[in-house]
Every structure is written in structure tokens, then in C-alpha cells.
Coordinates of N, CA and C in Angstrom, one line a residue:
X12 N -16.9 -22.7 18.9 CA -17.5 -22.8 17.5 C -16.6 -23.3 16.5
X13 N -15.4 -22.9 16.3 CA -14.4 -22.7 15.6 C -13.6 -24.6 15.4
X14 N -14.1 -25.4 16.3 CA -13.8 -26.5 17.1 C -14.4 -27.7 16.1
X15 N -15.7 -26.9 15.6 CA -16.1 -27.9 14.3 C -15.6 -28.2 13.3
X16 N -14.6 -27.1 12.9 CA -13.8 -27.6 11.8 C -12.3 -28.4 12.2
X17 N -12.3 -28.8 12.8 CA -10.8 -29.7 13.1 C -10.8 -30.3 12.1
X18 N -11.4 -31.6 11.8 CA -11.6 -32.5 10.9 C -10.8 -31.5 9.6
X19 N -11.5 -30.6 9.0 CA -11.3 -30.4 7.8 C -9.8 -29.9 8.2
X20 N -9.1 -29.4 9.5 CA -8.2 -28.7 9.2 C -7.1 -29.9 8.7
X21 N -7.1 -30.8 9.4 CA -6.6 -32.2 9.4 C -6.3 -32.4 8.1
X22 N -7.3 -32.3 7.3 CA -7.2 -32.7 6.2 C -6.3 -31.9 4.8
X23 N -6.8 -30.9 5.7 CA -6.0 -29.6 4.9 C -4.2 -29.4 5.1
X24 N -4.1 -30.0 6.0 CA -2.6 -30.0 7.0 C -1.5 -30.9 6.7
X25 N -2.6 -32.0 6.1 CA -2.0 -33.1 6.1 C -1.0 -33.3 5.1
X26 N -0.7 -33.3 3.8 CA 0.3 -32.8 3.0 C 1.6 -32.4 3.9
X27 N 1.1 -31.3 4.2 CA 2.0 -30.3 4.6 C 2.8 -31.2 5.8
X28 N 2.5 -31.7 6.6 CA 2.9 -32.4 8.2 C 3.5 -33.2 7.3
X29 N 2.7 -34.3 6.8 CA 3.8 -35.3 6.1 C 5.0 -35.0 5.5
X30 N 5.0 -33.7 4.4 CA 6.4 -32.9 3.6 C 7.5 -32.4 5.3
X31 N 6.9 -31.9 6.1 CA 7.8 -31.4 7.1 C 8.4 -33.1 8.0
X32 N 7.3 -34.0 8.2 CA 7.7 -34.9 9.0 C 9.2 -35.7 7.8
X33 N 8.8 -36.0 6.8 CA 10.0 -36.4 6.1 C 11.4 -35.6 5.9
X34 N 10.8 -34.5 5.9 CA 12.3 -33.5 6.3 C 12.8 -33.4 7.4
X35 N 12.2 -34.0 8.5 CA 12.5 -34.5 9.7 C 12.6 -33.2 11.0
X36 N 11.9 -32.3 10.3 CA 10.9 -31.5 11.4 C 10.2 -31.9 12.4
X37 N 10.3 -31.7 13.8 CA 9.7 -32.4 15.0 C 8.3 -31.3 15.2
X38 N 6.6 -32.0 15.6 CA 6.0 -31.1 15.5 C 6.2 -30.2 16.9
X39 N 6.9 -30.2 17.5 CA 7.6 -29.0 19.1 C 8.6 -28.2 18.2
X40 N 8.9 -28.4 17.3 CA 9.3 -27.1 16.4 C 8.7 -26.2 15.8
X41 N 7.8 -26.9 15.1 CA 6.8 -25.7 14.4 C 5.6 -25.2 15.7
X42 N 6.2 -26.0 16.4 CA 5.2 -24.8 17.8 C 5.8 -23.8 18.5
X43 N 7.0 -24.1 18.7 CA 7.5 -23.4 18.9 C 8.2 -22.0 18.0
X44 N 8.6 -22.6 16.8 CA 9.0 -21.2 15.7 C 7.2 -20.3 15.5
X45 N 6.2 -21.2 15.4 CA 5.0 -20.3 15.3 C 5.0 -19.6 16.5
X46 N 5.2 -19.6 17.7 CA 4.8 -19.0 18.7 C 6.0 -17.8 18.9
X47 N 7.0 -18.1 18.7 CA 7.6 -16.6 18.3 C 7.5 -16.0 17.2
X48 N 6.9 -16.3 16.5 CA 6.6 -15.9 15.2 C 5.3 -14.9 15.3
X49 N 4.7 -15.2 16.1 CA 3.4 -14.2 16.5 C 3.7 -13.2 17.7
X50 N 4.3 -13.9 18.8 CA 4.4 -13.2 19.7 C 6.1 -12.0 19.3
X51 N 6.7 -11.8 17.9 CA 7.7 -10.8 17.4 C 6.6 -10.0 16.9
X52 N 6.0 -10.9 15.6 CA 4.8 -10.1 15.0 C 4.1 -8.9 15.7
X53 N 3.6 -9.4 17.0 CA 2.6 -8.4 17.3 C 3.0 -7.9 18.6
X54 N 4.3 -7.8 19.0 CA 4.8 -7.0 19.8 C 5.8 -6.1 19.0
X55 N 5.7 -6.2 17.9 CA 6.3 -5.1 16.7 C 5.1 -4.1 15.8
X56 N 4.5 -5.0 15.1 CA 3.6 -4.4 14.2 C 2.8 -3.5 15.1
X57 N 1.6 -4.1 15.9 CA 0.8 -3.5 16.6 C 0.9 -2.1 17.6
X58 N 2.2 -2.3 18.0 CA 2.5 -1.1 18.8 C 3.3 -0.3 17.5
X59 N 3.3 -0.3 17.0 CA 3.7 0.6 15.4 C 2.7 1.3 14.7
X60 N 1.8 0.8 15.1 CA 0.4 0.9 14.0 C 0.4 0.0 12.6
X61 N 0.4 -0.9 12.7 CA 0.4 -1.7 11.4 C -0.2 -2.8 11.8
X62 N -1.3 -2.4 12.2 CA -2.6 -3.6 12.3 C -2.8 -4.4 11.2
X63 N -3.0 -4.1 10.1 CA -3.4 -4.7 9.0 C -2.3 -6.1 8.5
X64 N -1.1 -5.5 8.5 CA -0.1 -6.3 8.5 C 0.0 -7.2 9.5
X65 N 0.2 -6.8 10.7 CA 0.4 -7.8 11.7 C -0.9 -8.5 12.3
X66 N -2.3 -7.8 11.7 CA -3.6 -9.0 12.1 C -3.1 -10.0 10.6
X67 N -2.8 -9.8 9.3 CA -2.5 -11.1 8.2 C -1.4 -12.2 8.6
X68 N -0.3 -11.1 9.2 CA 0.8 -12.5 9.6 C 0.7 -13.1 10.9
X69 N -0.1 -12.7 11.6 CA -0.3 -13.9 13.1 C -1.6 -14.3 12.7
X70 N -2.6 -14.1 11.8 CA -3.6 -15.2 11.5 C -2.5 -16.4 10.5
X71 N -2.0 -16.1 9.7 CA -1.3 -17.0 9.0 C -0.4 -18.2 10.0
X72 N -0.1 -17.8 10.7 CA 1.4 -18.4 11.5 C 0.3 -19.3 12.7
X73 N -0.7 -18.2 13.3 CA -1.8 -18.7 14.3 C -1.9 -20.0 13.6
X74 N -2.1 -19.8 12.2 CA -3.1 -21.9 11.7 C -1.9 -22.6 12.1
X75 N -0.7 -22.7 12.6 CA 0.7 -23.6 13.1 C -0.1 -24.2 14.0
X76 N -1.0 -23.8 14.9 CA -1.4 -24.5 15.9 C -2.3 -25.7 15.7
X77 N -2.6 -25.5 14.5 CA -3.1 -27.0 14.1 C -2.5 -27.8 13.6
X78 N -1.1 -26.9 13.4 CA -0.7 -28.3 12.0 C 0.7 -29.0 12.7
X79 N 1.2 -28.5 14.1 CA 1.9 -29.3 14.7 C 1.3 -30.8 15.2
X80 N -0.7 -30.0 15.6 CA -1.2 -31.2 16.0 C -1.5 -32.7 15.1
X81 N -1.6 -32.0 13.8 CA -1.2 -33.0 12.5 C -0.1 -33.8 12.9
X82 N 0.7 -33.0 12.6 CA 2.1 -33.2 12.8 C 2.4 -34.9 13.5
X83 N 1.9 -34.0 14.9 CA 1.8 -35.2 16.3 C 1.2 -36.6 15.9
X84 N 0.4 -36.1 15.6 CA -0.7 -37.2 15.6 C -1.0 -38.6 14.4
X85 N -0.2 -37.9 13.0 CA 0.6 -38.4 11.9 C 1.8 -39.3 12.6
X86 N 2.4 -38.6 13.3 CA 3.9 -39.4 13.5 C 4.1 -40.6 14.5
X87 N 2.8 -40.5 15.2 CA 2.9 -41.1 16.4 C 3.0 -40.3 17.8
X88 N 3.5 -39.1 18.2 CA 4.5 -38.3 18.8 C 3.3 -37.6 19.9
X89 N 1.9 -38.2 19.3 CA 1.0 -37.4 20.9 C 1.3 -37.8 22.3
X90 N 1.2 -36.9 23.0 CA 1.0 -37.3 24.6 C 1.6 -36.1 25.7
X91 N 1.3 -36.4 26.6 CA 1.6 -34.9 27.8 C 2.0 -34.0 27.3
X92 N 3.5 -34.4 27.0 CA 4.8 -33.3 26.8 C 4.1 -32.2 25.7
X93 N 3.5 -33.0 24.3 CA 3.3 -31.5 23.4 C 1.8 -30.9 23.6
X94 N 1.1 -31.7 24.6 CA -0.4 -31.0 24.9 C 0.1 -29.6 25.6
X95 N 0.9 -29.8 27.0 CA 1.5 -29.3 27.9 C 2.2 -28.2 27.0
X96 N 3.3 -28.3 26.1 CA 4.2 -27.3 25.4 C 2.9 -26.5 24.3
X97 N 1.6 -27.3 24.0 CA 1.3 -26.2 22.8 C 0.4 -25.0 24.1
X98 N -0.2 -25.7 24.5 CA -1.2 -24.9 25.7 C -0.2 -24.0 26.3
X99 N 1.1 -24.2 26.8 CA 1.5 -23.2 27.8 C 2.3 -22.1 26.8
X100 N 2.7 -22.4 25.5 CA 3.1 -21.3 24.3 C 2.0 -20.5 23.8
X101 N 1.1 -21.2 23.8 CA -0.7 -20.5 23.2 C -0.7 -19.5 24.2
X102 N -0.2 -19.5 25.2 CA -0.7 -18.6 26.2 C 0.0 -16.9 26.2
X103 N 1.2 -17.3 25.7 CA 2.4 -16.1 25.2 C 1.5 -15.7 24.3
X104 N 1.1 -16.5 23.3 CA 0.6 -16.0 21.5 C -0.4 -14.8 22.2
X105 N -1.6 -15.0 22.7 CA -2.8 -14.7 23.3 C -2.1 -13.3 23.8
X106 N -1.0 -13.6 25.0 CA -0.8 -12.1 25.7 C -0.8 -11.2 24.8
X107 N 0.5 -11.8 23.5 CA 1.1 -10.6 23.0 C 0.2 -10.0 22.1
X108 N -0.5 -10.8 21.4 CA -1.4 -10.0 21.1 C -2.6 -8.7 21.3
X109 N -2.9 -9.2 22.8 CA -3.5 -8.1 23.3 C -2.8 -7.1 23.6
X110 N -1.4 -7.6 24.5 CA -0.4 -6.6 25.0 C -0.3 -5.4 23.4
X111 N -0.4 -6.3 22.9 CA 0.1 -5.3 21.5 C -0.8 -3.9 21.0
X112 N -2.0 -4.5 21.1 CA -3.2 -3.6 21.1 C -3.5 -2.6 22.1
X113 N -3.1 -3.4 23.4 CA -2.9 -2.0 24.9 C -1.8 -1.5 24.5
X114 N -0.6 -1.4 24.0 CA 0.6 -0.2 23.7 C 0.2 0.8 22.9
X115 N -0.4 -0.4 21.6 CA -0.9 0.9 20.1 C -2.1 1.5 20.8
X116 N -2.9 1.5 21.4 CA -4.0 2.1 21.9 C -3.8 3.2 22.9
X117 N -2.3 2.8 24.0 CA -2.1 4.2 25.0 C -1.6 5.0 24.2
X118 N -0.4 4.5 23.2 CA 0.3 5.4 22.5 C -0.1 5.9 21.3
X119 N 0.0 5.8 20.2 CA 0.0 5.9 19.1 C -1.4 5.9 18.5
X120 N -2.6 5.1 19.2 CA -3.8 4.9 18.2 C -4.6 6.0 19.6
X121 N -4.1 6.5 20.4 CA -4.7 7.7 21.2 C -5.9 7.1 21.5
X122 N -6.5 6.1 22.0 CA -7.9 5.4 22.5 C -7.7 4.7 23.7
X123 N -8.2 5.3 24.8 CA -7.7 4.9 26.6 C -8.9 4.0 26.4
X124 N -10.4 4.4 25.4 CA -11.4 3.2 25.8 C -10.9 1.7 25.2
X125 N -9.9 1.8 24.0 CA -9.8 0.6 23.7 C -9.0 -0.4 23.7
X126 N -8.0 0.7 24.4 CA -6.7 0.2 25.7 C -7.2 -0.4 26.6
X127 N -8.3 0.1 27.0 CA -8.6 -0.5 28.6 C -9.4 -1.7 28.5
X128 N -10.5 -2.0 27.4 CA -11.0 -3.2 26.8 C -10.0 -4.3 26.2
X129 N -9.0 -3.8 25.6 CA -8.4 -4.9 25.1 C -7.3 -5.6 26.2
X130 N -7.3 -4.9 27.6 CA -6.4 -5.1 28.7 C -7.7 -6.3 29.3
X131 N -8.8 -5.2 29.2 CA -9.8 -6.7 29.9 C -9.4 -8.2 29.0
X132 N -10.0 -8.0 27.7 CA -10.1 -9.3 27.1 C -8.4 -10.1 27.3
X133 N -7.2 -9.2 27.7 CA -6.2 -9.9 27.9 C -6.2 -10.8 29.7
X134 N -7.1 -9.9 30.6 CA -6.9 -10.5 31.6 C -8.2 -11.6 31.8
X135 N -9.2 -11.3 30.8 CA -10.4 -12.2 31.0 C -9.8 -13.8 29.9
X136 N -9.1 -12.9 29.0 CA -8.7 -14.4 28.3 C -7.6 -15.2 29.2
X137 N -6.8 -14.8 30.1 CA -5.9 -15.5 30.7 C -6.5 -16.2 31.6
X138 N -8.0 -15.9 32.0 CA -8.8 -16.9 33.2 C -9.4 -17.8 32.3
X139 N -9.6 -17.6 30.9 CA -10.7 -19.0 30.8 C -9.9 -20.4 30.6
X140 N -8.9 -20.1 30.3 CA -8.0 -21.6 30.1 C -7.5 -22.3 31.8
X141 N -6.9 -20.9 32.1 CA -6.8 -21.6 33.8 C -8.2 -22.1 34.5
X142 N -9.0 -21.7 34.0 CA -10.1 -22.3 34.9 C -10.8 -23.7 34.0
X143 N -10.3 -23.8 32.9 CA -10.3 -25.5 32.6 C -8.9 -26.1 33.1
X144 N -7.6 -25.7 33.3 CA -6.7 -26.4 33.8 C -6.5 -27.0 34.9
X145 N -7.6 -25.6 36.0 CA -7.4 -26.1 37.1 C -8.3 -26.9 37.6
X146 N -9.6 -27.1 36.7 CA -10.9 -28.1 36.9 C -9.7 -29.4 36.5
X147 N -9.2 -29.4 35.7 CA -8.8 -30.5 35.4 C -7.3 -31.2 36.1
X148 N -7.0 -30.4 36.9 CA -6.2 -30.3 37.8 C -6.7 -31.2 39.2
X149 N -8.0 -30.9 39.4 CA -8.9 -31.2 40.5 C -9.8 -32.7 40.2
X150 N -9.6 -33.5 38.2 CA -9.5 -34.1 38.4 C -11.5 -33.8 37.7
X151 N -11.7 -33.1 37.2 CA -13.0 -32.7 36.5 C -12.6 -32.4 34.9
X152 N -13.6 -31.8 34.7 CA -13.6 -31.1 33.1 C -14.3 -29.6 32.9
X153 N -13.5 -28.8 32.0 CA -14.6 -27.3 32.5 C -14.0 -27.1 30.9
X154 N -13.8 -27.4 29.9 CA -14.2 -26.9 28.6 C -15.2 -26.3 27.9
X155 N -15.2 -26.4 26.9 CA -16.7 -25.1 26.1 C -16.8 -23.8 26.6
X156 N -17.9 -23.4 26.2 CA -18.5 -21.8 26.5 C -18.3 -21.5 25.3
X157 N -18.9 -20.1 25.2 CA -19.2 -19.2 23.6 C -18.2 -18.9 23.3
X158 N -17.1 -18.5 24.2 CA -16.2 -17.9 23.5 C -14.5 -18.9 23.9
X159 N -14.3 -19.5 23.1 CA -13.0 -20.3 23.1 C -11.8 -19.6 22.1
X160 N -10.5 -20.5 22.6 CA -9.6 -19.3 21.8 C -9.4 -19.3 20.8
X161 N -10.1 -20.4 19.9 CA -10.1 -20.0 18.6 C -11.3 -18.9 18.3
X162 N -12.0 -19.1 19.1 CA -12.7 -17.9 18.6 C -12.5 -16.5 18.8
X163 N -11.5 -16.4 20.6 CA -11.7 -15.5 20.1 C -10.8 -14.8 19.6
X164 N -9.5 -15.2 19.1 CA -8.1 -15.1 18.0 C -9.0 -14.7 16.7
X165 N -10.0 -15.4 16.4 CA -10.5 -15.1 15.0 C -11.0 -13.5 15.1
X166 N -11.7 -13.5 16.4 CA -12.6 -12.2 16.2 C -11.7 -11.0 16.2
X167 N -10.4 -11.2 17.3 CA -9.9 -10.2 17.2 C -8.7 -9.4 16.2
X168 N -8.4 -11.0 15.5 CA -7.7 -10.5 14.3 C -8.5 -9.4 12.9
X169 N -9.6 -10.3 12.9 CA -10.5 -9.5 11.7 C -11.0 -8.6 12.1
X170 N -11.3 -7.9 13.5 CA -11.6 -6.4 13.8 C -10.4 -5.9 13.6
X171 N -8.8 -6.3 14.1 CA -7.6 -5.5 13.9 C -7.5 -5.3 12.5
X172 N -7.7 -6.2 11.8 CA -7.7 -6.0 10.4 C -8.7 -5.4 9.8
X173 N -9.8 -5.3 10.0 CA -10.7 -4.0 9.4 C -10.2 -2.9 9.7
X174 N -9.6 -2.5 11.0 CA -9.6 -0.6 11.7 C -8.5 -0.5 10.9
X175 N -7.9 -1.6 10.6 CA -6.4 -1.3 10.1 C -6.2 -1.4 8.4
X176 N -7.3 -1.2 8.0 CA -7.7 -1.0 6.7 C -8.3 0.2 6.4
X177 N -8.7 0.4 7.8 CA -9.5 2.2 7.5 C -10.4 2.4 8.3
X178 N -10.8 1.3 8.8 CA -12.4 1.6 9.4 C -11.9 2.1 11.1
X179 N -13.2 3.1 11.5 CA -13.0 3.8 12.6 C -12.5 3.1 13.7
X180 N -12.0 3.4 14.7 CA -11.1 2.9 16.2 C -13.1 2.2 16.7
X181 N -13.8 2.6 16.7 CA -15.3 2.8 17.7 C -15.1 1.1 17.1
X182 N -14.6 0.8 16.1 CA -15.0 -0.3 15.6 C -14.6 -1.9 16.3
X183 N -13.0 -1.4 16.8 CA -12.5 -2.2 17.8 C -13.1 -2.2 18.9
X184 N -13.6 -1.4 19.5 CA -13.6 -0.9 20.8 C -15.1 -1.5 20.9
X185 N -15.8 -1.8 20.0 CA -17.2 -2.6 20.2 C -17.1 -4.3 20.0
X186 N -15.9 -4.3 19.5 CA -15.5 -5.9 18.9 C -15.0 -6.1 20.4
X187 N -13.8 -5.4 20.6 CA -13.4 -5.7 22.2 C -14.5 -5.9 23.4
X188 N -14.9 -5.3 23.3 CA -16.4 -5.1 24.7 C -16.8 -6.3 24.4
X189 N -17.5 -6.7 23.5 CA -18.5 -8.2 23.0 C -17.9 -9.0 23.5
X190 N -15.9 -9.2 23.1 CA -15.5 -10.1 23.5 C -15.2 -10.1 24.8
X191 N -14.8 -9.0 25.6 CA -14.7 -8.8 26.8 C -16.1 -10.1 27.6
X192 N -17.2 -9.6 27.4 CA -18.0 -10.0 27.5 C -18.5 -11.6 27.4
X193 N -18.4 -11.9 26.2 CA -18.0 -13.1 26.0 C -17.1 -14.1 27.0
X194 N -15.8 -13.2 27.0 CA -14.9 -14.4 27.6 C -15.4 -14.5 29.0
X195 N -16.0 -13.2 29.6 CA -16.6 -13.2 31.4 C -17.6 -14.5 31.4
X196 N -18.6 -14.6 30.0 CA -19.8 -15.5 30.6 C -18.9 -16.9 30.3
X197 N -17.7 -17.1 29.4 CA -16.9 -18.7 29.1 C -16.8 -19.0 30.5
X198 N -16.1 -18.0 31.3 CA -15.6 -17.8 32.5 C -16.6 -18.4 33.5
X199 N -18.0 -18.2 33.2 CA -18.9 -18.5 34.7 C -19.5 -19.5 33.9
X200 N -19.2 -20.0 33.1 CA -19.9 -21.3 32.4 C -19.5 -22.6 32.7
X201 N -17.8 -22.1 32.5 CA -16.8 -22.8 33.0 C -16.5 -23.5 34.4
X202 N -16.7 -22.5 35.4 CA -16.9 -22.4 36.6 C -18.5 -23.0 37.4
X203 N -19.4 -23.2 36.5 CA -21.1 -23.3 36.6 C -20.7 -25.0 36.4
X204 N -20.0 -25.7 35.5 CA -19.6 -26.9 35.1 C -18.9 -27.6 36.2
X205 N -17.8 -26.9 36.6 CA -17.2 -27.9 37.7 C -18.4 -27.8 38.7
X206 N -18.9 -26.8 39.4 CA -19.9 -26.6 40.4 C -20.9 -28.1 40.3
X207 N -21.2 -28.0 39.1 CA -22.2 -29.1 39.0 C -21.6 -30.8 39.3
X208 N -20.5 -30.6 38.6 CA -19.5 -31.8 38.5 C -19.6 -32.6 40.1
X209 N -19.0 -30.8 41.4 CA -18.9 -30.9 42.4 C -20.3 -31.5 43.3
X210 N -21.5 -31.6 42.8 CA -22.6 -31.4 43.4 C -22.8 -32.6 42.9
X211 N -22.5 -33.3 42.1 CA -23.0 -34.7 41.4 C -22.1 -35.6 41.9
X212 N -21.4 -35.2 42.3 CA -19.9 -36.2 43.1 C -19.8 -35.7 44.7
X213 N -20.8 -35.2 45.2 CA -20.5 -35.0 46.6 C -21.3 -35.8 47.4

């Protein structure tokens, strides 16, 4: 969903990529300082209880993932190496985030139901990208579905950031499930895609 707005992020980025490209900032830097930058964030805040804080600073740092692609794409500097380096660093961002939510949830936020959901949406979000890598591995395409990871970074930051403003745990724990859910049907959508791919090429 989230996918429609590129265009405008582009535009919004653009300033900025140019100010960093003349300072002579490479865009594999700001992918990389963003990706520790979220994955300290929310392997600190979150198991602390400081949702609120740490869903504002990894949505903030999270928008880096567009603006290296600025970056790239301004400079000349696209091709394998930074598709390859942003995808396989996105993939840390994603853990720690969840990881962060399974600690605060066994420990500290006392909720085994929303521990155990946000473990799904950690193991169900780690299948929907390998199963476009590996269609694409094989030499197909298995992108889309309802729930992509910008969506679902959006959803889960602004549920962390409501409970963590005050609103009830039940509240996560229904945002998690949907997304759980979500990522399962990206997953067989995904999977329903190559199938077809397979049957039209056999």
C-alpha cells in the first residue's frame, strides 16, 4: 500500500540526498548508520518499556530507507551491491524490532499473548521477503500482497506508540494478530504467484 507514495518520498528526500551527497556521504552509509540506529533503538527502548520513545525514533530513522535510495539514484551509484546491502540490513531492522517487543512482553509488559504474536509476526515477517528472494532466485517474481514491509513497520510502530502512550496491552495484541495474519495470507499470495508463474512456463 505504502509503495504509492515513493514518488512523493523522492521528492521530499531530495534536498536532503543532495546536501549529504555534496558532503560526500555515500548512500551505504546512511544505510547502514540507519540500521543500527533502529536495531540499538529497539533493542534498548522496547525491552525497557519505553515504547513510545523508541516507536518515534525508529519511525524517524526507519524513513533512511528511502532516502539512501534517493541518495543512489541521484548520484548515479544504483545496482546489486546497495539493493543486496539495503534488503539484507532491512532484515536486522524488522528482527529487532519484533525481538524487542518479545523481551518487553515476557518481561516487563507481563503479556505471554503478546509475546507470542509478536514472535509470530517476527517469524511470519522473516518468510515474506525470502519467499520473493527465492522466487527471484529461481528466476520469477513473487512481490505484493496486503501486507509489505512498509506496511507492516507502519502498523506496528503506531500500535507501539499508542500502548505506549497509555492505551491498553489488548490493544497490541489485536494489532499483532491482524498483522500476524496478514503477513500468513502475503505469504500464500506470494507463493500462489510463483505457482502460477510455474504452470504458465511448464
Amino acid at each position: 500500500m505504502l509503495n504509492r507514495f515513493r514518488g512523493l518520498a523522492q521528492k521530499v528526500w531530495a534536498p536532503l540526498a543532495d546536501a549529504l551527497l555534496r558532503a560526500g556521504v555515500s548512500p551505504d552509509v546512511v544505510t547502514v548508520v540507519g540500521t543500527l540506529v533502529v536495531v540499538v533503538t529497539a533493542l534498548w527502548a522496547f525491552p525497557t518499556g519505553h515504547l513510545l520513545l523508541g516507536a518515534v525514533l525508529i519511525g524517524v530513522f526507519t524513513l533512511t530507507d528511502s532516502l539512501d535510495g534517493v541518495m543512489a539514484r541521484r548520484s548515479g551509484r544504483t545496482g546489486p551491491w546497495g539493493a543486496f546491502l539495503d534488503s539484507t540490513l532491512d532484515r536486522f531492522g524488522d528482527a529487532a524490532i519484533f525481538s524487542g517487543l518479545v523481551v518487553w512482553y515476557v518481561g516487563g509488559g507481563d503479556d505471554r499473548t503478546a509475546a507470542l504474536l509478536a514472535l509470530a509476526c517476527l517469524v511470519l515477517g522473516s518468510v515474506v521477503p525470502y519467499a520473493r528472494a527465492r522466487a527471484e532466485g529461481l528466476g520469477m517474481t513473487a512481490s505484493g500482497g496486503i501486507a509489505e514491509r512498509a506496511d507492516r513497520l507502519l502498523v506496528v510502530l503506531v500500535a507501539t506508540a499508542v500502548v505506549g502512550a497509555g492505551a491498553p496491552t489488548v490493544v497490541m495484541s489485536v494489532v499483532l494478530a491482524l498483522l500476524a495474519v496478514a503477513s500468513a495470507v502475503t505469504v500464500v499470495q506470494r507463493m500462489a504467484t510463483v505457482r502460477r508463474q510455474v504452470q504458465e512456463n511448464a
